[in-house]
PDB file of C-alpha atoms in Angstrom:
ATOM      1  CA  MET A 250     -36.396  20.714 -12.623  1.00 39.00           C
ATOM      2  CA  LYS A 251     -34.105  21.314  -9.185  1.00 46.00           C
ATOM      3  CA  LYS A 252     -30.785  20.865  -9.966  1.00 51.00           C
ATOM      4  CA  SER A 253     -28.265  19.212  -7.362  1.00 58.00           C
ATOM      5  CA  GLU A 254     -26.390  20.454  -5.042  1.00 70.00           C
ATOM      6  CA  ILE A 255     -22.937  19.302  -5.664  1.00 74.00           C
ATOM      7  CA  LYS A 256     -21.149  18.083  -2.550  1.00 77.00           C
ATOM      8  CA  GLU A 257     -17.644  19.534  -1.268  1.00 79.00           C
ATOM      9  CA  ILE A 258     -14.388  16.778  -0.168  1.00 84.00           C
ATOM     10  CA  GLU A 259     -13.163  18.223   3.261  1.00 93.00           C
ATOM     11  CA  PRO A 260     -10.395  15.095   3.762  1.00 95.00           C
ATOM     12  CA  TRP A 261      -8.541  14.441   6.023  1.00 97.00           C
ATOM     13  CA  GLY A 262      -4.939  12.246   7.155  1.00 97.00           C
ATOM     14  CA  VAL A 263      -6.757   8.783   7.580  1.00 97.00           C
ATOM     15  CA  ASN A 264      -3.900   7.049   6.980  1.00 97.00           C
ATOM     16  CA  ILE A 265      -1.761   8.865   9.258  1.00 97.00           C
ATOM     17  CA  PRO A 266      -3.887   6.890  12.586  1.00 98.00           C
ATOM     18  CA  PHE A 267      -3.261   3.655  10.130  1.00 98.00           C
ATOM     19  CA  ILE A 268       0.697   3.769   9.716  1.00 98.00           C
ATOM     20  CA  PHE A 269       0.677   4.265  13.822  1.00 98.00           C
ATOM     21  CA  LEU A 270      -0.510   0.732  13.750  1.00 98.00           C
ATOM     22  CA  ALA A 271       1.504  -0.618  11.747  1.00 98.00           C
ATOM     23  CA  ILE A 272       4.145   0.641  13.054  1.00 98.00           C
ATOM     24  CA  ALA A 273       2.583  -0.856  16.417  1.00 98.00           C
ATOM     25  CA  TYR A 274       1.959  -4.044  14.888  1.00 98.00           C
ATOM     26  CA  TRP A 275       5.110  -4.666  13.487  1.00 97.00           C
ATOM     27  CA  ALA A 276       7.111  -3.545  16.453  1.00 96.00           C
ATOM     28  CA  LEU A 277       4.939  -6.293  18.240  1.00 96.00           C
ATOM     29  CA  GLY A 278       5.940  -9.025  15.022  1.00 95.00           C
ATOM     30  CA  SER A 279       9.163  -7.858  15.236  1.00 93.00           C
ATOM     31  CA  LEU A 280       9.601  -8.895  19.501  1.00 93.00           C
ATOM     32  CA  SER A 281       7.680 -12.034  19.335  1.00 92.00           C
ATOM     33  CA  LEU A 282      10.591 -13.585  17.652  1.00 87.00           C
ATOM     34  CA  PRO A 283      13.474 -13.237  20.233  1.00 84.00           C
ATOM     35  CA  LEU A 284      10.777 -13.840  22.221  1.00 85.00           C
ATOM     36  CA  ASN A 285       9.401 -17.152  20.866  1.00 82.00           C
ATOM     37  CA  TRP A 286       6.116 -16.594  20.014  1.00 83.00           C
ATOM     38  CA  SER A 287       3.158 -17.546  17.961  1.00 88.00           C
ATOM     39  CA  TYR A 288       2.079 -14.730  16.739  1.00 92.00           C
ATOM     40  CA  HIS A 289       4.638 -12.987  14.555  1.00 94.00           C
ATOM     41  CA  PRO A 290       2.961 -13.912  11.299  1.00 95.00           C
ATOM     42  CA  TYR A 291      -0.189 -12.369  11.600  1.00 97.00           C
ATOM     43  CA  PHE A 292       1.702  -9.394  13.356  1.00 97.00           C
ATOM     44  CA  MET A 293       3.183  -8.660  10.578  1.00 97.00           C
ATOM     45  CA  MET A 294       0.270  -9.432   8.407  1.00 98.00           C
ATOM     46  CA  LEU A 295      -1.833  -7.270  10.182  1.00 98.00           C
ATOM     47  CA  GLY A 296       0.703  -4.152  10.333  1.00 98.00           C
ATOM     48  CA  ALA A 297       0.567  -4.876   5.962  1.00 98.00           C
ATOM     49  CA  TYR A 298      -2.743  -4.798   6.078  1.00 98.00           C
ATOM     50  CA  ALA A 299      -2.649  -0.936   8.457  1.00 98.00           C
ATOM     51  CA  LEU A 300      -1.186   0.375   6.202  1.00 98.00           C
ATOM     52  CA  TYR A 301      -3.634  -0.741   3.418  1.00 98.00           C
ATOM     53  CA  PHE A 302      -6.579   0.001   4.917  1.00 98.00           C
ATOM     54  CA  GLY A 303      -4.999   3.746   5.900  1.00 98.00           C
ATOM     55  CA  MET A 304      -3.854   4.276   1.914  1.00 98.00           C
ATOM     56  CA  ILE A 305      -7.249   2.992   0.223  1.00 98.00           C
ATOM     57  CA  GLN A 306      -8.803   5.083   2.191  1.00 98.00           C
ATOM     58  CA  ARG A 307      -6.562   8.413   1.949  1.00 97.00           C
ATOM     59  CA  LEU A 308      -6.336   7.791  -1.604  1.00 96.00           C
ATOM     60  CA  PHE A 309      -9.857   6.300  -2.857  1.00 95.00           C
ATOM     61  CA  PHE A 310     -12.997   7.522   0.152  1.00 94.00           C
ATOM     62  CA  PRO A 311     -11.285  10.341   1.936  1.00 95.00           C
ATOM     63  CA  ALA A 312     -13.337  12.093   2.589  1.00 94.00           C
ATOM     64  CA  LYS A 313     -14.534  13.065   5.978  1.00 95.00           C
ATOM     65  CA  ASN A 314     -18.509  12.134   6.201  1.00 94.00           C
ATOM     66  CA  TYR A 315     -17.176   8.375   5.956  1.00 97.00           C
ATOM     67  CA  LEU A 316     -15.080   9.315   9.398  1.00 97.00           C
ATOM     68  CA  ALA A 317     -18.006   7.071  11.651  1.00 98.00           C
ATOM     69  CA  LEU A 318     -16.531   4.228   8.717  1.00 98.00           C
ATOM     70  CA  HIS A 319     -12.892   5.211   8.770  1.00 98.00           C
ATOM     71  CA  ILE A 320     -13.145   4.857  12.822  1.00 98.00           C
ATOM     72  CA  ALA A 321     -14.752   2.424  12.442  1.00 98.00           C
ATOM     73  CA  SER A 322     -12.291   0.417  10.617  1.00 98.00           C
ATOM     74  CA  LEU A 323      -9.513   1.263  12.835  1.00 98.00           C
ATOM     75  CA  ILE A 324     -10.975  -0.520  15.758  1.00 98.00           C
ATOM     76  CA  PHE A 325     -11.307  -3.176  14.432  1.00 98.00           C
ATOM     77  CA  LEU A 326      -8.537  -3.387  13.045  1.00 98.00           C
ATOM     78  CA  ALA A 327      -6.506  -2.790  15.760  1.00 98.00           C
ATOM     79  CA  ILE A 328      -8.498  -5.217  18.414  1.00 98.00           C
ATOM     80  CA  PRO A 329      -5.346  -8.153  16.991  1.00 97.00           C
ATOM     81  CA  ILE A 330      -7.910 -11.548  17.152  1.00 97.00           C
ATOM     82  CA  HIS A 331      -8.845 -12.353  13.342  1.00 96.00           C
ATOM     83  CA  TYR A 332     -13.300 -12.039  13.483  1.00 98.00           C
ATOM     84  CA  PHE A 333     -12.478  -8.367  13.906  1.00 98.00           C
ATOM     85  CA  GLN A 334     -10.396  -7.597  10.984  1.00 98.00           C
ATOM     86  CA  ILE A 335     -13.972  -9.926   9.140  1.00 98.00           C
ATOM     87  CA  ILE A 336     -15.637  -6.726  10.697  1.00 98.00           C
ATOM     88  CA  ALA A 337     -12.716  -3.802   8.990  1.00 98.00           C
ATOM     89  CA  SER A 338     -12.912  -5.291   5.832  1.00 98.00           C
ATOM     90  CA  VAL A 339     -17.086  -5.303   5.385  1.00 98.00           C
ATOM     91  CA  ALA A 340     -16.333  -1.464   7.095  1.00 98.00           C
ATOM     92  CA  LEU A 341     -14.194  -0.341   4.166  1.00 98.00           C
ATOM     93  CA  ALA A 342     -15.791  -2.654   1.713  1.00 98.00           C
ATOM     94  CA  ILE A 343     -18.845  -0.745   2.586  1.00 98.00           C
ATOM     95  CA  THR A 344     -17.196   2.982   2.482  1.00 98.00           C
ATOM     96  CA  GLU A 345     -16.148   1.625  -1.250  1.00 97.00           C
ATOM     97  CA  VAL A 346     -19.088   1.317  -1.922  1.00 97.00           C
ATOM     98  CA  LYS A 347     -20.734   4.217  -0.828  1.00 96.00           C
ATOM     99  CA  ALA A 348     -18.391   6.069  -2.070  1.00 94.00           C
ATOM    100  CA  LEU A 349     -18.201   5.390  -5.274  1.00 93.00           C
ATOM    101  CA  LEU A 350     -21.962   6.040  -5.290  1.00 93.00           C
ATOM    102  CA  ASP A 351     -21.477   9.866  -3.805  1.00 92.00           C
ATOM    103  CA  LEU A 352     -19.411  10.168  -7.056  1.00 88.00           C
ATOM    104  CA  ARG A 353     -22.100  12.439  -8.838  1.00 85.00           C
ATOM    105  CA  SER A 354     -23.539  14.217  -6.262  1.00 87.00           C
ATOM    106  CA  TYR A 355     -18.876  15.551  -5.599  1.00 85.00           C
ATOM    107  CA  GLY A 356     -20.042  16.427  -9.786  1.00 82.00           C
ATOM    108  CA  TYR A 357     -17.680  13.403 -10.976  1.00 84.00           C
ATOM    109  CA  ASN A 358     -19.138  11.325 -14.166  1.00 81.00           C
ATOM    110  CA  ALA A 359     -19.021   8.010 -13.474  1.00 75.00           C
ATOM    111  CA  LYS A 360     -18.524   6.481 -16.609  1.00 77.00           C
ATOM    112  CA  LYS A 361     -15.864   8.872 -17.562  1.00 82.00           C
ATOM    113  CA  LEU A 362     -13.210   7.643 -14.483  1.00 86.00           C
ATOM    114  CA  PRO A 363     -10.899   5.424 -14.948  1.00 90.00           C
ATOM    115  CA  ILE A 364     -11.233   2.306 -13.162  1.00 93.00           C
ATOM    116  CA  ASN A 365      -8.937   0.421 -11.216  1.00 97.00           C
ATOM    117  CA  ALA A 366     -10.070  -2.161 -11.134  1.00 97.00           C
ATOM    118  CA  LEU A 367      -7.035  -4.532  -8.729  1.00 98.00           C
ATOM    119  CA  VAL A 368      -7.456  -0.916  -6.016  1.00 98.00           C
ATOM    120  CA  LEU A 369     -11.371  -1.860  -6.167  1.00 97.00           C
ATOM    121  CA  SER A 370     -11.239  -5.619  -5.765  1.00 98.00           C
ATOM    122  CA  SER A 371      -9.216  -5.951  -2.516  1.00 98.00           C
ATOM    123  CA  PRO A 372     -11.822  -5.051  -0.353  1.00 98.00           C
ATOM    124  CA  PHE A 373     -13.848  -7.925  -1.007  1.00 98.00           C
ATOM    125  CA  ALA A 374     -10.929 -10.298  -0.859  1.00 98.00           C
ATOM    126  CA  SER A 375      -9.968  -8.897   2.209  1.00 98.00           C
ATOM    127  CA  ILE A 376     -13.076  -9.578   3.953  1.00 98.00           C
ATOM    128  CA  ILE A 377     -12.743 -13.280   1.657  1.00 98.00           C
ATOM    129  CA  ALA A 378      -8.722 -13.622   3.099  1.00 98.00           C
ATOM    130  CA  TRP A 379      -9.752 -13.229   6.687  1.00 98.00           C
ATOM    131  CA  LEU A 380     -12.758 -15.810   6.423  1.00 98.00           C
ATOM    132  CA  LEU A 381     -10.408 -17.942   5.828  1.00 97.00           C
ATOM    133  CA  TYR A 382      -7.912 -17.360   8.434  1.00 97.00           C
ATOM    134  CA  PRO A 383      -4.840 -18.668   8.808  1.00 95.00           C
ATOM    135  CA  ASN A 384      -4.532 -19.369   4.802  1.00 96.00           C
ATOM    136  CA  TYR A 385      -1.538 -16.570   5.726  1.00 96.00           C
ATOM    137  CA  TRP A 386      -1.043 -17.510   1.420  1.00 97.00           C
ATOM    138  CA  LEU A 387      -4.485 -15.862   0.615  1.00 98.00           C
ATOM    139  CA  LEU A 388      -4.029 -13.219   2.802  1.00 98.00           C
ATOM    140  CA  ILE A 389      -1.230 -12.058   0.139  1.00 98.00           C
ATOM    141  CA  THR A 390      -3.679 -11.464  -2.116  1.00 98.00           C
ATOM    142  CA  PRO A 391      -5.930  -9.058  -1.245  1.00 98.00           C
ATOM    143  CA  LEU A 392      -2.900  -6.586  -0.887  1.00 98.00           C
ATOM    144  CA  LEU A 393      -1.393  -7.461  -4.730  1.00 98.00           C
ATOM    145  CA  LEU A 394      -4.278  -5.563  -5.832  1.00 98.00           C
ATOM    146  CA  TYR A 395      -4.047  -2.932  -3.279  1.00 98.00           C
ATOM    147  CA  ILE A 396      -0.471  -2.422  -4.086  1.00 98.00           C
ATOM    148  CA  LEU A 397      -0.098  -3.250  -7.545  1.00 98.00           C
ATOM    149  CA  GLY A 398      -3.374  -1.702  -8.785  1.00 97.00           C
ATOM    150  CA  VAL A 399      -1.839   1.888  -6.766  1.00 97.00           C
ATOM    151  CA  ASN A 400       1.608   1.474  -8.391  1.00 97.00           C
ATOM    152  CA  VAL A 401       0.145   1.822 -11.612  1.00 96.00           C
ATOM    153  CA  GLY A 402      -0.987   5.974 -11.698  1.00 94.00           C
ATOM    154  CA  VAL A 403       3.331   6.103  -9.673  1.00 96.00           C
ATOM    155  CA  PHE A 404       4.958   4.013 -12.199  1.00 96.00           C
ATOM    156  CA  SER A 405       3.021   6.072 -14.960  1.00 95.00           C
ATOM    157  CA  VAL A 406       3.959   9.363 -14.362  1.00 94.00           C
ATOM    158  CA  ASN A 407       7.207   9.276 -12.845  1.00 95.00           C
ATOM    159  CA  LEU A 408       8.335   6.644 -15.526  1.00 94.00           C
ATOM    160  CA  ARG A 409       6.213   7.123 -18.536  1.00 93.00           C
ATOM    161  CA  THR A 410       4.961   3.348 -18.163  1.00 94.00           C
ATOM    162  CA  ARG A 411       1.303   2.806 -19.466  1.00 92.00           C
ATOM    163  CA  PRO A 412      -1.426   3.759 -17.755  1.00 93.00           C
ATOM    164  CA  VAL A 413      -3.562   0.973 -17.397  1.00 95.00           C
ATOM    165  CA  PHE A 414      -7.631   0.659 -15.826  1.00 96.00           C
ATOM    166  CA  GLY A 415     -10.749  -1.671 -16.298  1.00 94.00           C
ATOM    167  CA  LEU A 416      -9.979  -5.156 -18.614  1.00 95.00           C
ATOM    168  CA  TYR A 417      -6.239  -3.262 -19.192  1.00 96.00           C
ATOM    169  CA  GLN A 418      -5.631  -5.173 -16.165  1.00 97.00           C
ATOM    170  CA  LEU A 419      -6.287  -8.145 -16.620  1.00 97.00           C
ATOM    171  CA  PRO A 420      -2.867  -9.524 -16.747  1.00 98.00           C
ATOM    172  CA  ILE A 421      -2.010  -8.461 -13.586  1.00 98.00           C
ATOM    173  CA  PHE A 422      -5.396  -9.768 -11.912  1.00 98.00           C
ATOM    174  CA  LEU A 423      -5.078 -13.030 -13.185  1.00 98.00           C
ATOM    175  CA  ILE A 424      -1.062 -13.271 -12.455  1.00 98.00           C
ATOM    176  CA  ILE A 425      -2.348 -12.593  -8.939  1.00 98.00           C
ATOM    177  CA  ILE A 426      -5.530 -15.146  -8.756  1.00 98.00           C
ATOM    178  CA  LEU A 427      -2.988 -17.754 -10.126  1.00 98.00           C
ATOM    179  CA  SER A 428      -0.206 -17.648  -7.606  1.00 98.00           C
ATOM    180  CA  TYR A 429      -2.705 -17.929  -5.224  1.00 97.00           C
ATOM    181  CA  PHE A 430      -3.258 -21.834  -6.455  1.00 98.00           C
ATOM    182  CA  PHE A 431      -0.199 -22.524  -8.241  1.00 98.00           C
ATOM    183  CA  PRO A 432       2.879 -20.730  -5.942  1.00 97.00           C
ATOM    184  CA  ILE A 433       5.168 -21.499  -8.526  1.00 97.00           C
ATOM    185  CA  LEU A 434       3.600 -18.455 -10.785  1.00 98.00           C
ATOM    186  CA  PHE A 435       4.078 -16.238  -8.180  1.00 98.00           C
ATOM    187  CA  PRO A 436       7.953 -15.085  -8.770  1.00 98.00           C
ATOM    188  CA  PHE A 437       6.839 -13.937 -12.501  1.00 98.00           C
ATOM    189  CA  ILE A 438       4.540 -11.682 -10.804  1.00 98.00           C
ATOM    190  CA  GLY A 439       6.577  -8.734 -11.908  1.00 98.00           C
ATOM    191  CA  VAL A 440       7.611 -10.249 -14.913  1.00 98.00           C
ATOM    192  CA  VAL A 441       4.347 -10.155 -15.822  1.00 98.00           C
ATOM    193  CA  TYR A 442       2.957  -6.452 -14.824  1.00 98.00           C
ATOM    194  CA  PHE A 443       6.001  -5.011 -16.113  1.00 97.00           C
ATOM    195  CA  LEU A 444       5.425  -6.372 -19.932  1.00 97.00           C
ATOM    196  CA  THR A 445       1.137  -4.885 -18.918  1.00 97.00           C
ATOM    197  CA  ILE A 446       2.348  -1.367 -18.288  1.00 96.00           C
ATOM    198  CA  TYR A 447       5.641  -1.091 -20.611  1.00 94.00           C
ATOM    199  CA  ARG A 448       5.885   1.562 -23.472  1.00 89.00           C
ATOM    200  CA  LYS A 449       7.430   2.760 -25.702  1.00 85.00           C
ATOM    201  CA  THR A 450       8.398   6.454 -23.478  1.00 84.00           C
ATOM    202  CA  PHE A 451       9.422   4.163 -20.758  1.00 85.00           C
ATOM    203  CA  THR A 452      12.347   6.174 -19.018  1.00 85.00           C
ATOM    204  CA  PHE A 453      14.890   4.903 -16.091  1.00 84.00           C
ATOM    205  CA  LYS A 454      14.865   8.600 -15.158  1.00 85.00           C
ATOM    206  CA  ASN A 455      13.735   8.337 -11.447  1.00 92.00           C
ATOM    207  CA  THR A 456      15.926   6.392  -9.462  1.00 96.00           C
ATOM    208  CA  SER A 457      13.354   5.197  -6.637  1.00 96.00           C
ATOM    209  CA  ALA A 458      10.377   4.319  -9.659  1.00 96.00           C
ATOM    210  CA  ILE A 459      12.870   1.939 -11.130  1.00 97.00           C
ATOM    211  CA  SER A 460      14.464   1.037  -7.640  1.00 97.00           C
ATOM    212  CA  SER A 461      11.020  -0.568  -6.726  1.00 97.00           C
ATOM    213  CA  LEU A 462       9.905  -1.579  -9.783  1.00 97.00           C
ATOM    214  CA  LEU A 463      13.237  -3.677 -10.367  1.00 97.00           C
ATOM    215  CA  SER A 464      12.363  -4.655  -6.707  1.00 98.00           C
ATOM    216  CA  LEU A 465       9.467  -5.783  -7.884  1.00 98.00           C
ATOM    217  CA  ILE A 466      10.945  -7.878 -10.536  1.00 98.00           C
ATOM    218  CA  VAL A 467      14.015  -8.950  -8.991  1.00 98.00           C
ATOM    219  CA  ILE A 468      12.708  -9.899  -5.417  1.00 98.00           C
ATOM    220  CA  PRO A 469       9.444 -12.444  -6.724  1.00 98.00           C
ATOM    221  CA  LEU A 470      12.676 -13.945  -9.189  1.00 98.00           C
ATOM    222  CA  LEU A 471      15.183 -15.085  -6.241  1.00 98.00           C
ATOM    223  CA  SER A 472      13.283 -16.342  -4.011  1.00 97.00           C
ATOM    224  CA  LEU A 473      12.682 -19.787  -6.774  1.00 96.00           C
ATOM    225  CA  TYR A 474      16.519 -19.970  -5.999  1.00 96.00           C
ATOM    226  CA  PHE A 475      16.252 -18.993  -2.386  1.00 94.00           C
ATOM    227  CA  GLY A 476      13.175 -20.023  -1.779  1.00 90.00           C
ATOM    228  CA  ASP A 477       9.952 -18.548   1.286  1.00 94.00           C
ATOM    229  CA  PHE A 478       7.957 -16.845  -1.323  1.00 97.00           C
ATOM    230  CA  VAL A 479       5.826 -15.078   2.119  1.00 96.00           C
ATOM    231  CA  HIS A 480       9.123 -12.965   2.822  1.00 96.00           C
ATOM    232  CA  ALA A 481       9.568 -12.278  -1.161  1.00 98.00           C
ATOM    233  CA  PHE A 482       6.381 -10.376  -0.879  1.00 98.00           C
ATOM    234  CA  THR A 483       6.375  -9.066   2.699  1.00 97.00           C
ATOM    235  CA  LEU A 484       9.706  -7.876   1.705  1.00 97.00           C
ATOM    236  CA  GLY A 485      10.425  -6.678  -2.142  1.00 97.00           C
ATOM    237  CA  ILE A 486       6.832  -6.196  -2.872  1.00 98.00           C
ATOM    238  CA  MET A 487       4.714  -4.932  -0.152  1.00 98.00           C
ATOM    239  CA  SER A 488       6.873  -2.274   1.945  1.00 97.00           C
ATOM    240  CA  THR A 489       9.001  -1.801  -1.372  1.00 97.00           C
ATOM    241  CA  LEU A 490       5.986  -0.935  -3.251  1.00 98.00           C
ATOM    242  CA  PHE A 491       4.231   0.443  -0.193  1.00 98.00           C
ATOM    243  CA  PHE A 492       7.705   3.578   0.619  1.00 97.00           C
ATOM    244  CA  SER A 493       7.375   4.107  -2.110  1.00 97.00           C
ATOM    245  CA  CYS A 494       3.255   5.482  -3.054  1.00 96.00           C
ATOM    246  CA  ILE A 495       2.884   6.711   0.022  1.00 98.00           C
ATOM    247  CA  THR A 496       6.323   8.772   0.123  1.00 98.00           C
ATOM    248  CA  TYR A 497       5.457   9.717  -3.694  1.00 97.00           C
ATOM    249  CA  SER A 498       1.756  11.184  -2.700  1.00 96.00           C
ATOM    250  CA  THR A 499       2.005  12.286   1.387  1.00 96.00           C
ATOM    251  CA  SER A 500       5.632  13.456   0.918  1.00 96.00           C
ATOM    252  CA  ARG A 501       6.961  14.062  -2.861  1.00 95.00           C
ATOM    253  CA  TYR A 502       9.696  16.547  -2.209  1.00 96.00           C
ATOM    254  CA  ASN A 503      11.215  13.748  -0.618  1.00 97.00           C
ATOM    255  CA  TYR A 504      10.262  10.488  -3.000  1.00 97.00           C
ATOM    256  CA  ASP A 505      14.038  10.895  -4.793  1.00 96.00           C
ATOM    257  CA  LYS A 506      14.888   9.456  -1.021  1.00 97.00           C
ATOM    258  CA  ILE A 507      13.632   6.898  -0.253  1.00 97.00           C
ATOM    259  CA  VAL A 508      15.282   4.739  -2.872  1.00 97.00           C
ATOM    260  CA  ILE A 509      17.817   3.800   0.408  1.00 98.00           C
ATOM    261  CA  SER A 510      13.899   2.582   1.901  1.00 98.00           C
ATOM    262  CA  ILE A 511      14.314  -0.262  -1.124  1.00 98.00           C
ATOM    263  CA  ILE A 512      17.082  -0.907  -1.324  1.00 98.00           C
ATOM    264  CA  LEU A 513      17.357  -2.047   2.806  1.00 98.00           C
ATOM    265  CA  SER A 514      14.599  -4.177   2.296  1.00 98.00           C
ATOM    266  CA  ASP A 515      15.600  -5.625  -0.480  1.00 98.00           C
ATOM    267  CA  LEU A 516      19.011  -6.823   0.960  1.00 98.00           C
ATOM    268  CA  ALA A 517      16.817  -8.024   4.510  1.00 97.00           C
ATOM    269  CA  TYR A 518      15.914 -10.607   2.076  1.00 97.00           C
ATOM    270  CA  ILE A 519      18.584 -12.019   0.842  1.00 97.00           C
ATOM    271  CA  LEU A 520      20.497 -11.357   3.886  1.00 96.00           C
ATOM    272  CA  ARG A 521      18.448 -13.575   5.840  1.00 95.00           C
ATOM    273  CA  PHE A 522      19.551 -16.948   3.894  1.00 95.00           C
ATOM    274  CA  PHE A 523      23.316 -15.593   4.985  1.00 95.00           C
ATOM    275  CA  TYR A 524      23.242 -13.795   8.785  1.00 93.00           C
ATOM    276  CA  PHE A 525      19.309 -14.319   9.742  1.00 89.00           C
ATOM    277  CA  GLU A 526      20.647 -12.354  13.093  1.00 86.00           C
ATOM    278  CA  ILE A 527      20.686  -9.097  11.698  1.00 93.00           C
ATOM    279  CA  SER A 528      19.364  -9.451   8.268  1.00 93.00           C
ATOM    280  CA  GLY A 529      15.555  -7.567  10.007  1.00 93.00           C
ATOM    281  CA  ILE A 530      18.525  -4.751  11.159  1.00 95.00           C
ATOM    282  CA  PHE A 531      17.789  -4.195   7.798  1.00 97.00           C
ATOM    283  CA  TRP A 532      14.180  -3.927   7.149  1.00 97.00           C
ATOM    284  CA  VAL A 533      13.726  -2.440  10.894  1.00 97.00           C
ATOM    285  CA  ILE A 534      16.073   0.801   9.286  1.00 98.00           C
ATOM    286  CA  ALA A 535      14.055   0.999   6.163  1.00 98.00           C
ATOM    287  CA  VAL A 536      10.753   1.167   8.200  1.00 98.00           C
ATOM    288  CA  LEU A 537      12.464   4.040  10.361  1.00 98.00           C
ATOM    289  CA  TYR A 538      13.913   5.488   7.141  1.00 98.00           C
ATOM    290  CA  PHE A 539      10.861   6.361   5.700  1.00 98.00           C
ATOM    291  CA  LEU A 540       9.248   7.443   8.385  1.00 98.00           C
ATOM    292  CA  TYR A 541      11.658  10.547   8.721  1.00 98.00           C
ATOM    293  CA  LEU A 542      11.109  11.326   4.523  1.00 98.00           C
ATOM    294  CA  ILE A 543       6.890  11.192   5.513  1.00 98.00           C
ATOM    295  CA  ARG A 544       7.562  12.430   8.905  1.00 97.00           C
ATOM    296  CA  ASP A 545       5.764  16.332   7.800  1.00 97.00           C
ATOM    297  CA  ASN A 546       2.089  14.087   8.055  1.00 97.00           C
ATOM    298  CA  PHE A 547       2.413  13.637  11.443  1.00 97.00           C
ATOM    299  CA  TYR A 548       1.281  17.061  13.263  1.00 96.00           C
ATOM    300  CA  LEU A 549      -2.519  17.768  14.357  1.00 96.00           C
ATOM    301  CA  THR A 550      -2.994  20.000  11.007  1.00 95.00           C
ATOM    302  CA  SER A 551      -1.234  17.918   8.925  1.00 95.00           C
ATOM    303  CA  ILE A 552      -4.183  15.348  10.052  1.00 96.00           C
ATOM    304  CA  LYS A 553      -7.341  17.529  10.238  1.00 95.00           C
ATOM    305  CA  LEU A 554      -6.423  18.244   6.265  1.00 94.00           C
ATOM    306  CA  GLY A 555      -4.716  15.451   5.447  1.00 94.00           C
ATOM    307  CA  LEU A 556      -1.710  16.894   3.770  1.00 93.00           C
ATOM    308  CA  SER A 557       1.950  17.276   4.986  1.00 95.00           C
ATOM    309  CA  MET A 558       2.617  20.347   6.575  1.00 94.00           C
ATOM    310  CA  ARG A 559       5.312  21.440   4.119  1.00 93.00           C
ATOM    311  CA  PHE A 560       3.076  21.866   2.063  1.00 91.00           C
ATOM    312  CA  ILE A 561       0.628  23.977   3.766  1.00 90.00           C
ATOM    313  CA  ARG A 562       2.971  25.598   5.261  1.00 89.00           C
ATOM    314  CA  MET A 563       4.286  26.236   0.926  1.00 84.00           C
ATOM    315  CA  GLN A 564       0.155  26.643   0.171  1.00 79.00           C
ATOM    316  CA  LYS A 565       0.551  29.887   2.874  1.00 75.00           C
ATOM    317  CA  GLU A 566       3.499  31.797   2.081  1.00 71.00           C
ATOM    318  CA  ASN A 567       1.817  31.961  -2.071  1.00 72.00           C
ATOM    319  CA  ARG A 568      -0.793  32.851  -0.532  1.00 69.00           C
ATOM    320  CA  GLU A 569       1.138  35.570   1.874  1.00 64.00           C
ATOM    321  CA  SER A 570       3.397  36.559  -1.822  1.00 61.00           C
ATOM    322  CA  PRO A 571       2.459  40.215  -3.314  1.00 61.00           C
TER     323      PRO A 571
END
């Protein structure tokens, strides 16, 4: 019997073009406010989806043999007509299915791998959400599935929380789905999330991880008083958790500093109810500082290899040292 040959995973920095696309969409979304365009929510949501598309592909199926599908999802997402976002979501879902089918050829035993059901369900939820555009509240659902799912690992490592996977993610999954049908449940998403991942060995040592978890809990709860659930999501959950997981996964050496962006994003939500004109400035600074912290990933070599230049230099120095 012929022994099957194990494929090599050759990653690339698939998330970087999507980060550039996200910034472009967010710039357009920000400009639409003073210019009185009606596209502000659409562009801002597209920016969030660009970050999501880039990071799920980098972390879960970054291999270069999916390059055609990576590029296809990028191109279709970059066309600001919602029908193309449907096609981009389909391309993302196909990438996921192909990657899961290829697990054995990479030498993995799929039965023994932890199943992050929240993350893996998000591309299919994205297809449904964009099919029902312009239901912006529904567009939040796939993003919640992904960022809450992917941050299970970040919190598990930095705060010693419970690494919940598979059926253990059911409480989080249910509160996300039910909050769409019953928006009054949305403010309690962070509480349910914390209770699901909490264990007695919880530690308070990492300020960035603590800040992002507190943001996930506190900002949605504040929306019970202030209202505006959508911006509670975008500023208190989406921005802060993306800042956290992207910095941790790409530029871990700067992870402790991301607390500044998290605090600024939270302040942007609170201040919009008192000083709306300047609240957006806090969020813009938060994004710019986040980009500064991950700047070592914006080199051509980094994009080619899928590694921060600092990690590449460290590897080179280790090889050259006697």
